[in-house]
PDB file of C-alpha atoms in Angstrom:
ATOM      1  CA  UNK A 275      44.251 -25.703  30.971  1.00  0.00           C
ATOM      2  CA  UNK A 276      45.812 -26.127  34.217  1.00  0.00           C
ATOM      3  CA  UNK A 277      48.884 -23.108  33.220  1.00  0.00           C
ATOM      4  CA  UNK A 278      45.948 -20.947  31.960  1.00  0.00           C
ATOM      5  CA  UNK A 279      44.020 -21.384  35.310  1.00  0.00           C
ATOM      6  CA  UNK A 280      40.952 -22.887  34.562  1.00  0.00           C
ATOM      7  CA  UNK A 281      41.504 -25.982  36.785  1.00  0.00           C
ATOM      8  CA  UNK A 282      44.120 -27.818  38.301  1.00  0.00           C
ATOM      9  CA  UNK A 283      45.880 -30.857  36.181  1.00  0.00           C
ATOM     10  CA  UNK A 284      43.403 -33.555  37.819  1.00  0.00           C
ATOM     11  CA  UNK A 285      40.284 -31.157  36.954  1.00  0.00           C
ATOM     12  CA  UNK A 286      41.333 -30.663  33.451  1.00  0.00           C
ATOM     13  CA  UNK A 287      41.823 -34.619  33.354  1.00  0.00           C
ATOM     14  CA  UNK A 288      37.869 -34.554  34.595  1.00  0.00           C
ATOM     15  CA  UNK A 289      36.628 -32.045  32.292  1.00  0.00           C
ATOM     16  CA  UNK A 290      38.665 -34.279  29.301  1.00  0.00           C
ATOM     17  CA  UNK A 291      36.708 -37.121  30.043  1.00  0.00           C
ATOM     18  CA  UNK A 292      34.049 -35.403  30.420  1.00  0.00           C
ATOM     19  CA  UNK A 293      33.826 -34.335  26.690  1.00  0.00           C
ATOM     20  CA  UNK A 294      34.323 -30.590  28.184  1.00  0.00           C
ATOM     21  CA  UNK A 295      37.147 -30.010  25.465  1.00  0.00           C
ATOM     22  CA  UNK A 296      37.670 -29.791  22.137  1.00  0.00           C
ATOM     23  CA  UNK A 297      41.048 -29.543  19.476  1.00  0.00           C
ATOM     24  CA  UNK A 298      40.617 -28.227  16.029  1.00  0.00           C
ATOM     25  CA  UNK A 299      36.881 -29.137  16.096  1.00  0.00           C
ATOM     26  CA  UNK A 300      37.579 -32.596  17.875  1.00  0.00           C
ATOM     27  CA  UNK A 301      36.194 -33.441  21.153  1.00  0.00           C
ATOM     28  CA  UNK A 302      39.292 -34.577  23.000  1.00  0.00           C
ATOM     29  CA  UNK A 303      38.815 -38.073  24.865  1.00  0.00           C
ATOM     30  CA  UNK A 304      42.392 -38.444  26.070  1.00  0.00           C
ATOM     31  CA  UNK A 305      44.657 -36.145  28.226  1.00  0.00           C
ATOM     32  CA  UNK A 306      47.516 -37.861  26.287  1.00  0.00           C
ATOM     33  CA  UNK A 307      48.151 -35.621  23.581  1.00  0.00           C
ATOM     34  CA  UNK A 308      51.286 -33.079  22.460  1.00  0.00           C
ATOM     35  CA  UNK A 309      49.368 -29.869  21.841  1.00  0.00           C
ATOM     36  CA  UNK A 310      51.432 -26.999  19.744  1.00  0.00           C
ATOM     37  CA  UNK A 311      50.634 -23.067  19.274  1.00  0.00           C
ATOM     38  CA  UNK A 312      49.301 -23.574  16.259  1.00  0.00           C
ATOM     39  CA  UNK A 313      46.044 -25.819  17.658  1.00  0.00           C
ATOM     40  CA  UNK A 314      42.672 -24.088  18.405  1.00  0.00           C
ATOM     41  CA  UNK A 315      41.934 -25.556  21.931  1.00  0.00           C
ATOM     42  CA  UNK A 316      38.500 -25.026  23.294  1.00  0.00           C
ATOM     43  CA  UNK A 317      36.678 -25.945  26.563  1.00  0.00           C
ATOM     44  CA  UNK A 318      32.725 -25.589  26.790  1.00  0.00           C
ATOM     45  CA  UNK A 319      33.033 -23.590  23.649  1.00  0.00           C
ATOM     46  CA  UNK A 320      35.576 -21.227  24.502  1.00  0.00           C
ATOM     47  CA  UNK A 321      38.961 -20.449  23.233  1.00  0.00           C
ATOM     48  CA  UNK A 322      41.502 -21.075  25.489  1.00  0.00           C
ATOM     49  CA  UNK A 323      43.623 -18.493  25.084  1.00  0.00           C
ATOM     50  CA  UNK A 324      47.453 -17.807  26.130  1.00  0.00           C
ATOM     51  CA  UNK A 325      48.098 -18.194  29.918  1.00  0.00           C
ATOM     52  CA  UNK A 326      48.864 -15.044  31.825  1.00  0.00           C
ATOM     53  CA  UNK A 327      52.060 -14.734  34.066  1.00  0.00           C
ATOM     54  CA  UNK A 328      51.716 -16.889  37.127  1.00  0.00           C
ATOM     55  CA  UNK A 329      51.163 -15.023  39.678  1.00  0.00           C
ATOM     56  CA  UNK A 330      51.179 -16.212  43.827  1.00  0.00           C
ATOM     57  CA  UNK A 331      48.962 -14.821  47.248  1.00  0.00           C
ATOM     58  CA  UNK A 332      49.316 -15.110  50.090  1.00  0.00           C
ATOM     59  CA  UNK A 333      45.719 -16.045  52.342  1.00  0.00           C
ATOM     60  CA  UNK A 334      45.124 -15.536  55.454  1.00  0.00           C
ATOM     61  CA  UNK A 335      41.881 -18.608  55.604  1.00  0.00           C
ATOM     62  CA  UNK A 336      39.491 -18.268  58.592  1.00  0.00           C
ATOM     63  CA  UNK A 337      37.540 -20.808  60.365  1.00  0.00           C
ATOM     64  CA  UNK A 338      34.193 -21.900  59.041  1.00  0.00           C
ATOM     65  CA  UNK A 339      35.123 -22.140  55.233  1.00  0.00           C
ATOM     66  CA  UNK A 340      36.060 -24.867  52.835  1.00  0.00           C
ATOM     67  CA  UNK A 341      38.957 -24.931  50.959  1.00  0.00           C
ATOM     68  CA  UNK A 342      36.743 -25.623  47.565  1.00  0.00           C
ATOM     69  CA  UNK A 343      35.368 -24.509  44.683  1.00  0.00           C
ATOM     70  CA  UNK A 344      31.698 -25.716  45.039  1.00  0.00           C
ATOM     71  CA  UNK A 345      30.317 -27.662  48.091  1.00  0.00           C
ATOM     72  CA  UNK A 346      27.354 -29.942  47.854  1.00  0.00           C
ATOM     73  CA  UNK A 347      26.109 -28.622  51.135  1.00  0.00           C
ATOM     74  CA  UNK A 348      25.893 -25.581  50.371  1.00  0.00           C
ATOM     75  CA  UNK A 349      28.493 -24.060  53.020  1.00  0.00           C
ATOM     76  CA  UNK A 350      30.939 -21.385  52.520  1.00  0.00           C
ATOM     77  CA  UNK A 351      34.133 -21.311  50.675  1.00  0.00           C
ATOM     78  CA  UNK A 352      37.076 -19.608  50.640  1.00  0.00           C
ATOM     79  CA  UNK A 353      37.101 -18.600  47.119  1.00  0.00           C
ATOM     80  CA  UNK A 354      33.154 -16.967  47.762  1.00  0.00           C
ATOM     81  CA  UNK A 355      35.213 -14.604  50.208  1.00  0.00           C
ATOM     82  CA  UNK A 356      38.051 -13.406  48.226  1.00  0.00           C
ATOM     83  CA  UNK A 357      38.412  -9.781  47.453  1.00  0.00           C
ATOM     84  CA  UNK A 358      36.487  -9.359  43.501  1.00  0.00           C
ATOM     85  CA  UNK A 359      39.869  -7.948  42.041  1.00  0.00           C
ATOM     86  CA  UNK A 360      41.286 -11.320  42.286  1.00  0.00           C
ATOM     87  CA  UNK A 361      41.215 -13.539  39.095  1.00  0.00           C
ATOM     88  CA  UNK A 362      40.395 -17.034  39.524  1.00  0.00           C
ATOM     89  CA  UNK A 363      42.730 -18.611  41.502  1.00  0.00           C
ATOM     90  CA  UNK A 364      43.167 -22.272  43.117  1.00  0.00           C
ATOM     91  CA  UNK A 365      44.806 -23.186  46.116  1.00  0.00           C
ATOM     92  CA  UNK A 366      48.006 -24.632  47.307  1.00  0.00           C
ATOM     93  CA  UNK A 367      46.762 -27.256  49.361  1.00  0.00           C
ATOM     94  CA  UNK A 368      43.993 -27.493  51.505  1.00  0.00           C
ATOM     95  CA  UNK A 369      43.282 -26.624  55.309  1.00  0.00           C
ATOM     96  CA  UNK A 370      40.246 -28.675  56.871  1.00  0.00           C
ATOM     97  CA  UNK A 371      37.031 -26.354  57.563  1.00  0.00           C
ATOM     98  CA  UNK A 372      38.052 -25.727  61.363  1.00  0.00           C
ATOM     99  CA  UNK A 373      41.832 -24.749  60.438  1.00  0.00           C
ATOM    100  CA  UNK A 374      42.974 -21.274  59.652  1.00  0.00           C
ATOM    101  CA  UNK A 375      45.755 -19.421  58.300  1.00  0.00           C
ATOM    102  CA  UNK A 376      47.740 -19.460  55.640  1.00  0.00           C
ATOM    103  CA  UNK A 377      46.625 -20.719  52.243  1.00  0.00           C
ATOM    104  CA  UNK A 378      48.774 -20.015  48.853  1.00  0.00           C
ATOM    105  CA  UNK A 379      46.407 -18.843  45.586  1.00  0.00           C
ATOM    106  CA  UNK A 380      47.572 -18.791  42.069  1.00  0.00           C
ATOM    107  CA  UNK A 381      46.531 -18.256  38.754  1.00  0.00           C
ATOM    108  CA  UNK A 382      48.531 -21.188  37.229  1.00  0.00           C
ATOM    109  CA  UNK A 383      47.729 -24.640  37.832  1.00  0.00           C
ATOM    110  CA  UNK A 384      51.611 -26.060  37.305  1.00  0.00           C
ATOM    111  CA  UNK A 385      52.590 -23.902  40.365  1.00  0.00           C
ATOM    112  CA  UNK A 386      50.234 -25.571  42.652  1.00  0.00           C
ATOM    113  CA  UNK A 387      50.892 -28.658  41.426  1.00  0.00           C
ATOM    114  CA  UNK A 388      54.899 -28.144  41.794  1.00  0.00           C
ATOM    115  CA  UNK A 389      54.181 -27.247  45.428  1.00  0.00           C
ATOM    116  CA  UNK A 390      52.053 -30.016  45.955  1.00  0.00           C
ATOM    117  CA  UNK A 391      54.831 -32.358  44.975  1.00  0.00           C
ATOM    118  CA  UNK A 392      56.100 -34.690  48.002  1.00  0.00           C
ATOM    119  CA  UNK A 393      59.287 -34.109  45.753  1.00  0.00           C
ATOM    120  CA  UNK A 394      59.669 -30.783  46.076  1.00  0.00           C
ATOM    121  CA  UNK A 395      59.729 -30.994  50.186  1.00  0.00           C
ATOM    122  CA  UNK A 396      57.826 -28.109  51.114  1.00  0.00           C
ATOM    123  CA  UNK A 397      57.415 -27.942  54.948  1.00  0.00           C
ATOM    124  CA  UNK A 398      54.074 -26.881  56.398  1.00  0.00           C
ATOM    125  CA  UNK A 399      54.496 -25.278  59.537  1.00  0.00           C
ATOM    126  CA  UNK A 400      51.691 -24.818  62.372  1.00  0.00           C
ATOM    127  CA  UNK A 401      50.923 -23.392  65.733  1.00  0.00           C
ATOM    128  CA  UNK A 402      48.677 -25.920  67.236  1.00  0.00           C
ATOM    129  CA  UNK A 403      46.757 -25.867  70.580  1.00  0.00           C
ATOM    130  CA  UNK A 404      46.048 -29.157  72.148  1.00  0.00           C
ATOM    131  CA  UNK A 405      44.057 -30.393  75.663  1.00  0.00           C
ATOM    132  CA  UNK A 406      45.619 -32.755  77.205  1.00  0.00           C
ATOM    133  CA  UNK A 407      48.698 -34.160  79.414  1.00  0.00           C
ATOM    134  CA  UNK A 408      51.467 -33.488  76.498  1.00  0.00           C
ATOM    135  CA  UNK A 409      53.856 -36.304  76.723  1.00  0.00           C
ATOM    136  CA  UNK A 410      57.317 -34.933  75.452  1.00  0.00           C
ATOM    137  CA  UNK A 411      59.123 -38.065  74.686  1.00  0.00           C
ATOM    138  CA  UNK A 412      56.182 -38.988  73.027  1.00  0.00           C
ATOM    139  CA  UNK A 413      56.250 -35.742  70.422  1.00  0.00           C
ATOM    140  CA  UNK A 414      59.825 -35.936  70.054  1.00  0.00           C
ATOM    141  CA  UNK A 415      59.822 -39.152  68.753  1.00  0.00           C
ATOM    142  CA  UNK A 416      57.189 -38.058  66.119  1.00  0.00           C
ATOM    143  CA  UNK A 417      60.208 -37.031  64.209  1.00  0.00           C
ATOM    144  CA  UNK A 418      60.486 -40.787  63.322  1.00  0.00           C
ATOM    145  CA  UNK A 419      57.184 -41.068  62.062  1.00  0.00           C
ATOM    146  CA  UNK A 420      54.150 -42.651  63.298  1.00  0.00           C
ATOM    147  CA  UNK A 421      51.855 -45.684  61.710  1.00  0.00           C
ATOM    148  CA  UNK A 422      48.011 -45.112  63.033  1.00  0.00           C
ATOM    149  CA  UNK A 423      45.128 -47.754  61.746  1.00  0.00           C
ATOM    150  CA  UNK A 424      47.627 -48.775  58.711  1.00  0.00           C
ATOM    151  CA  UNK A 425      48.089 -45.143  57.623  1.00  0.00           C
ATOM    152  CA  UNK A 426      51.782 -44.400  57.784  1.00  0.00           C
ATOM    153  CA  UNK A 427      52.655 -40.582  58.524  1.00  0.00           C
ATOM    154  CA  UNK A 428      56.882 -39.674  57.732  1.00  0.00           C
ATOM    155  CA  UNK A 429      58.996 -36.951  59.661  1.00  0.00           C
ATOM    156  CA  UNK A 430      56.457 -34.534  62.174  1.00  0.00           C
ATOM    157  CA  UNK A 431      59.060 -31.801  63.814  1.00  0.00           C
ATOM    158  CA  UNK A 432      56.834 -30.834  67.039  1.00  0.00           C
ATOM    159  CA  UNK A 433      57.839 -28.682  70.459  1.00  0.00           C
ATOM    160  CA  UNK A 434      56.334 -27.345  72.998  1.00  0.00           C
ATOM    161  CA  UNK A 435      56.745 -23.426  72.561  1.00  0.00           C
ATOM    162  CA  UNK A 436      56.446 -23.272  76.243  1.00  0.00           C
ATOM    163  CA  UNK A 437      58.311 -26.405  77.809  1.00  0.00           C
ATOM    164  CA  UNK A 438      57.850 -24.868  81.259  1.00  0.00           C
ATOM    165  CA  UNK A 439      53.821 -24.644  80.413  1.00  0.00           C
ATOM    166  CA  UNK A 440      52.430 -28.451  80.203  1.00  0.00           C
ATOM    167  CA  UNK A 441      49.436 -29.187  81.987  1.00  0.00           C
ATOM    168  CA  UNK A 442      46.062 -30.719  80.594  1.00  0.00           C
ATOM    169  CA  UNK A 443      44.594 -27.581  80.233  1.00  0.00           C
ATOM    170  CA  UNK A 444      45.374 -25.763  76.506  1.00  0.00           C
ATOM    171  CA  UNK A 445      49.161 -25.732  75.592  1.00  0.00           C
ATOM    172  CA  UNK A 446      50.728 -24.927  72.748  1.00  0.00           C
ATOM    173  CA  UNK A 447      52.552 -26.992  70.561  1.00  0.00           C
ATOM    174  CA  UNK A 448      54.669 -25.815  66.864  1.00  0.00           C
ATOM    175  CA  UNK A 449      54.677 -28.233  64.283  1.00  0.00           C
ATOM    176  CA  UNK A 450      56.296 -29.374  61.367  1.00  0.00           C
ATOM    177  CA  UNK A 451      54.906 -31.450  58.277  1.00  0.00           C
ATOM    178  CA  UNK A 452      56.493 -32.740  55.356  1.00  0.00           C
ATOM    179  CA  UNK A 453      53.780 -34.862  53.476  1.00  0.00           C
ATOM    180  CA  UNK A 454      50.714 -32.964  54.825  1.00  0.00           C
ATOM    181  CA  UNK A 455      48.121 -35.807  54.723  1.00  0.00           C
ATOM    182  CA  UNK A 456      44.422 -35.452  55.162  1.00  0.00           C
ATOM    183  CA  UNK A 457      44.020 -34.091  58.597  1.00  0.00           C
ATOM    184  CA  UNK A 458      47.129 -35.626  59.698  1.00  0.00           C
ATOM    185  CA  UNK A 459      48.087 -33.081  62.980  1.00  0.00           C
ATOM    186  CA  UNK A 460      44.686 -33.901  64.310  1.00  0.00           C
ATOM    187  CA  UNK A 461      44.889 -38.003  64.038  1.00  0.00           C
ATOM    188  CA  UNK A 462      48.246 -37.600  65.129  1.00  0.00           C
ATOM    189  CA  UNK A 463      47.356 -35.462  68.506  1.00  0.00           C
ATOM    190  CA  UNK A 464      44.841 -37.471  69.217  1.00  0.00           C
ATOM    191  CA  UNK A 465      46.744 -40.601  68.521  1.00  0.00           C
ATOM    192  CA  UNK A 466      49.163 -38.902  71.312  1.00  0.00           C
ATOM    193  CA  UNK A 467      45.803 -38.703  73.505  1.00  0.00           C
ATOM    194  CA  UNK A 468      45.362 -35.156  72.990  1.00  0.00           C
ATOM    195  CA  UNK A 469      42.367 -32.928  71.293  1.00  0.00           C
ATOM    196  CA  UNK A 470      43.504 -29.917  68.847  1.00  0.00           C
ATOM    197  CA  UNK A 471      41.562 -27.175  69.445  1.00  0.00           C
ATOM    198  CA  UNK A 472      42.698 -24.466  67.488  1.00  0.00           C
ATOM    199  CA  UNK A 473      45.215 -24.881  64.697  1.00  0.00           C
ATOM    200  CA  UNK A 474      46.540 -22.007  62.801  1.00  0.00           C
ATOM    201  CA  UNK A 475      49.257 -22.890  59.742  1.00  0.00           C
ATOM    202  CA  UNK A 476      51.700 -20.459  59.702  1.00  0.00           C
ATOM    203  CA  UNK A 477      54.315 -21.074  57.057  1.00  0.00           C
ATOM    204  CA  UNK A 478      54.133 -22.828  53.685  1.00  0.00           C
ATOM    205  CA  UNK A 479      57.322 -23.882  51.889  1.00  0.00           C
ATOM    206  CA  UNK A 480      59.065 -20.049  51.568  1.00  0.00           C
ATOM    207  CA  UNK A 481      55.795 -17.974  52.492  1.00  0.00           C
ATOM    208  CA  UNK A 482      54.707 -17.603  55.960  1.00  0.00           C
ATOM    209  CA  UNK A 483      51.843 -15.900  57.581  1.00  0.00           C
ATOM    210  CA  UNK A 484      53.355 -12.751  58.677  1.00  0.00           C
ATOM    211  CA  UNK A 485      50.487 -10.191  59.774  1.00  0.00           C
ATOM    212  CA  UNK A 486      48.188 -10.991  57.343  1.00  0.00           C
ATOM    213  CA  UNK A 487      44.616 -10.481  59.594  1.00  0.00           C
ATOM    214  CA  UNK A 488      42.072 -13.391  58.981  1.00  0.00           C
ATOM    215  CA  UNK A 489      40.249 -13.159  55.720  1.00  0.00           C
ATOM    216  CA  UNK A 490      43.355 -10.967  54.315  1.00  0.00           C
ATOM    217  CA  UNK A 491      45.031 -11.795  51.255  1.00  0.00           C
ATOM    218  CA  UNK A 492      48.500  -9.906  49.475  1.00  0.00           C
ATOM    219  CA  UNK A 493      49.946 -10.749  46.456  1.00  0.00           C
ATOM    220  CA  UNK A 494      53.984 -12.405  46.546  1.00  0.00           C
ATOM    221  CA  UNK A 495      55.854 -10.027  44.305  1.00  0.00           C
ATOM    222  CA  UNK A 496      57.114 -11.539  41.155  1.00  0.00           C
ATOM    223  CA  UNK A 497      60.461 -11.755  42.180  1.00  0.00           C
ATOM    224  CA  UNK A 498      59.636 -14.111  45.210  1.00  0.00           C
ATOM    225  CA  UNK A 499      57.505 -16.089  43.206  1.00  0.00           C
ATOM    226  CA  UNK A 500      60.474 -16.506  40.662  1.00  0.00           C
ATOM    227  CA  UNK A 501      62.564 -17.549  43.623  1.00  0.00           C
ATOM    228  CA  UNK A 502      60.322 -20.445  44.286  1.00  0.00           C
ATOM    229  CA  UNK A 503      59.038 -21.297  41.492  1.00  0.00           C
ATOM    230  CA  UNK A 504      61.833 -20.886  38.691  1.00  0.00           C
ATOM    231  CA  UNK A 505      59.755 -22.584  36.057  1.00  0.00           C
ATOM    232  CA  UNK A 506      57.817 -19.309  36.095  1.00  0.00           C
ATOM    233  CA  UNK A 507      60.126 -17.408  34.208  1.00  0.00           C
TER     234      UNK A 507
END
C-alpha cells in the first residue's frame, strides 16, 4: 500500500486495523502477513493494483500551510495547493505551519520512509533568522548536542553567515540537523535565548532548494532519484 502510494507504512498499518483492507475476500486484521503476486489485495473495495515507478519532487512549501493530508481545523494544506498534474504524493518529512521551503513529494511510500530513517543520516539544512544577542560559543557547542526539559537533541551544525553582523536585532544563522525532531531549531533557539523568526529549509539529504519560487514544485529526474534511492531500480 505504502509502494503503491496510497499511504505511508504507519497509515496503511491504520487503515489494517481499521478493517480498510481485504486479501482474497478476507478482511485483513494484521499487517503481519507475506503477500505474493498472485493475491487479490483490496482496500475500501478497490484493487490495488501494481505500483508505478517511484518517482521524487522537489517543493518549494510556503508559510501558512500544513504539511498534512486533512486538518481538523479546517486550515490549508500543502497537498490542497499542488499543481492538479501531480498524482498523489506524500511528503518527506514535515515543516511546522510557519516554516517554508523545501519539502520532498513522492509517489512511493518506501522512499519516504527510507529518508525518514535516522539510519540513513540525511542532513536537513536551514537558513534561520533569529532576534536576539547570538552567543557564539554557545551555537558552536550545539554540535555536541543539547538536553532541554528531558528531550535530548544529537549533533546541530550552526554559524553565523555573517560573523561580523551580531546584534539583537535579526541575524542570520545556517543550520544543520541530523534527527530533525518536532520543532527542534525553534526549542533549541530559544533554549539559546533567541526567537526564530523566519526559517526557510534549504537542503534535504541530496536535494536542495535551488530557485524553486514559493509554492513551486519540479520533478528530480529519474536518474537522481536512482542515485539516492537505489532500491528504486
Amino acid at each position: 500500500m505504502a509502494r503503491a502510494g496510497l499511504c505511508s507504512r504507519r497509515d496503511a498499518e491504520r487503515w489494517i486495523f481499521d478493517g480498510r483492507v481485504t486479501i482474497d475476500g478476507v478482511v485483513l486484521n494484521t499487517p503481519a502477513i507475506i503477500v505474493t503476486d498472485k493475491m487479490e489485495i483490496r482496500v475500501d473495495g478497490k484493487l490495488l493494483t501494481d505500483a508505478p515507478a517511484p518517482r521524487l519532487w522537489i517543493y518549494h512549501k510556503p508559510v501558512g500551510l500544513l504539511t498534512t493530508h486533512h486538518d481538523p481545523q479546517g486550515r490549508p494544506t500543502i497537498f490542497e495547493s499542488l499543481p492538479s498534474s501531480l498524482p498523489r504524493v506524500i511528503s518527506i518529512g514535515r515543516l511546522d505551519l510557519n516554516s517554508e521551503g523545501l519539502i520532498l513529494l513522492t509517489n512511493d511510500g518506501e522512499l519516504s520512509r527510507y529518508a525518514e530513517l535516522p539510519s540513513t543520516g540525511w542532513a536537513r539544512s536551514y537558513q534561520v533568522r533569529v532576534y536576539g544577542q547570538v552567543d557564539e560559543e554557545a551555537l558552536a557547542d550545539l554540535v555536541n548536542g543539547v538536553t532541554i526539559d528531558g528531550i535530548s537533541y544529537g549533533r546541530i551544525e550552526a554559524e553565523l553567515e555573517d560573523p561580523s553582523y551580531n546584534t539583537r536585532s535579526n541575524t542570520w544563522l545556517f543550520m544543520t540537523l541530523y534527527e530533525g525532531k518536532n520543532r527542534e531549531i525553534r526549542k533549541v533557539m530559544e533554549h539559546l535565548g533567541l526567537r526564530v523568526n523566519r526559517l526557510i529549509r534549504v537542503a534535504y539529504g541530496p536535494f536542495s532548494l535551488g530557485d524553486l519560487e514559493p509554492g513551486q514544485v519540479k520533478e528530480v529526474s529519474r536518474a537522481d532519484v536512482l542515485k539516492a534511492f537505489p532500491e528504486a531500480e
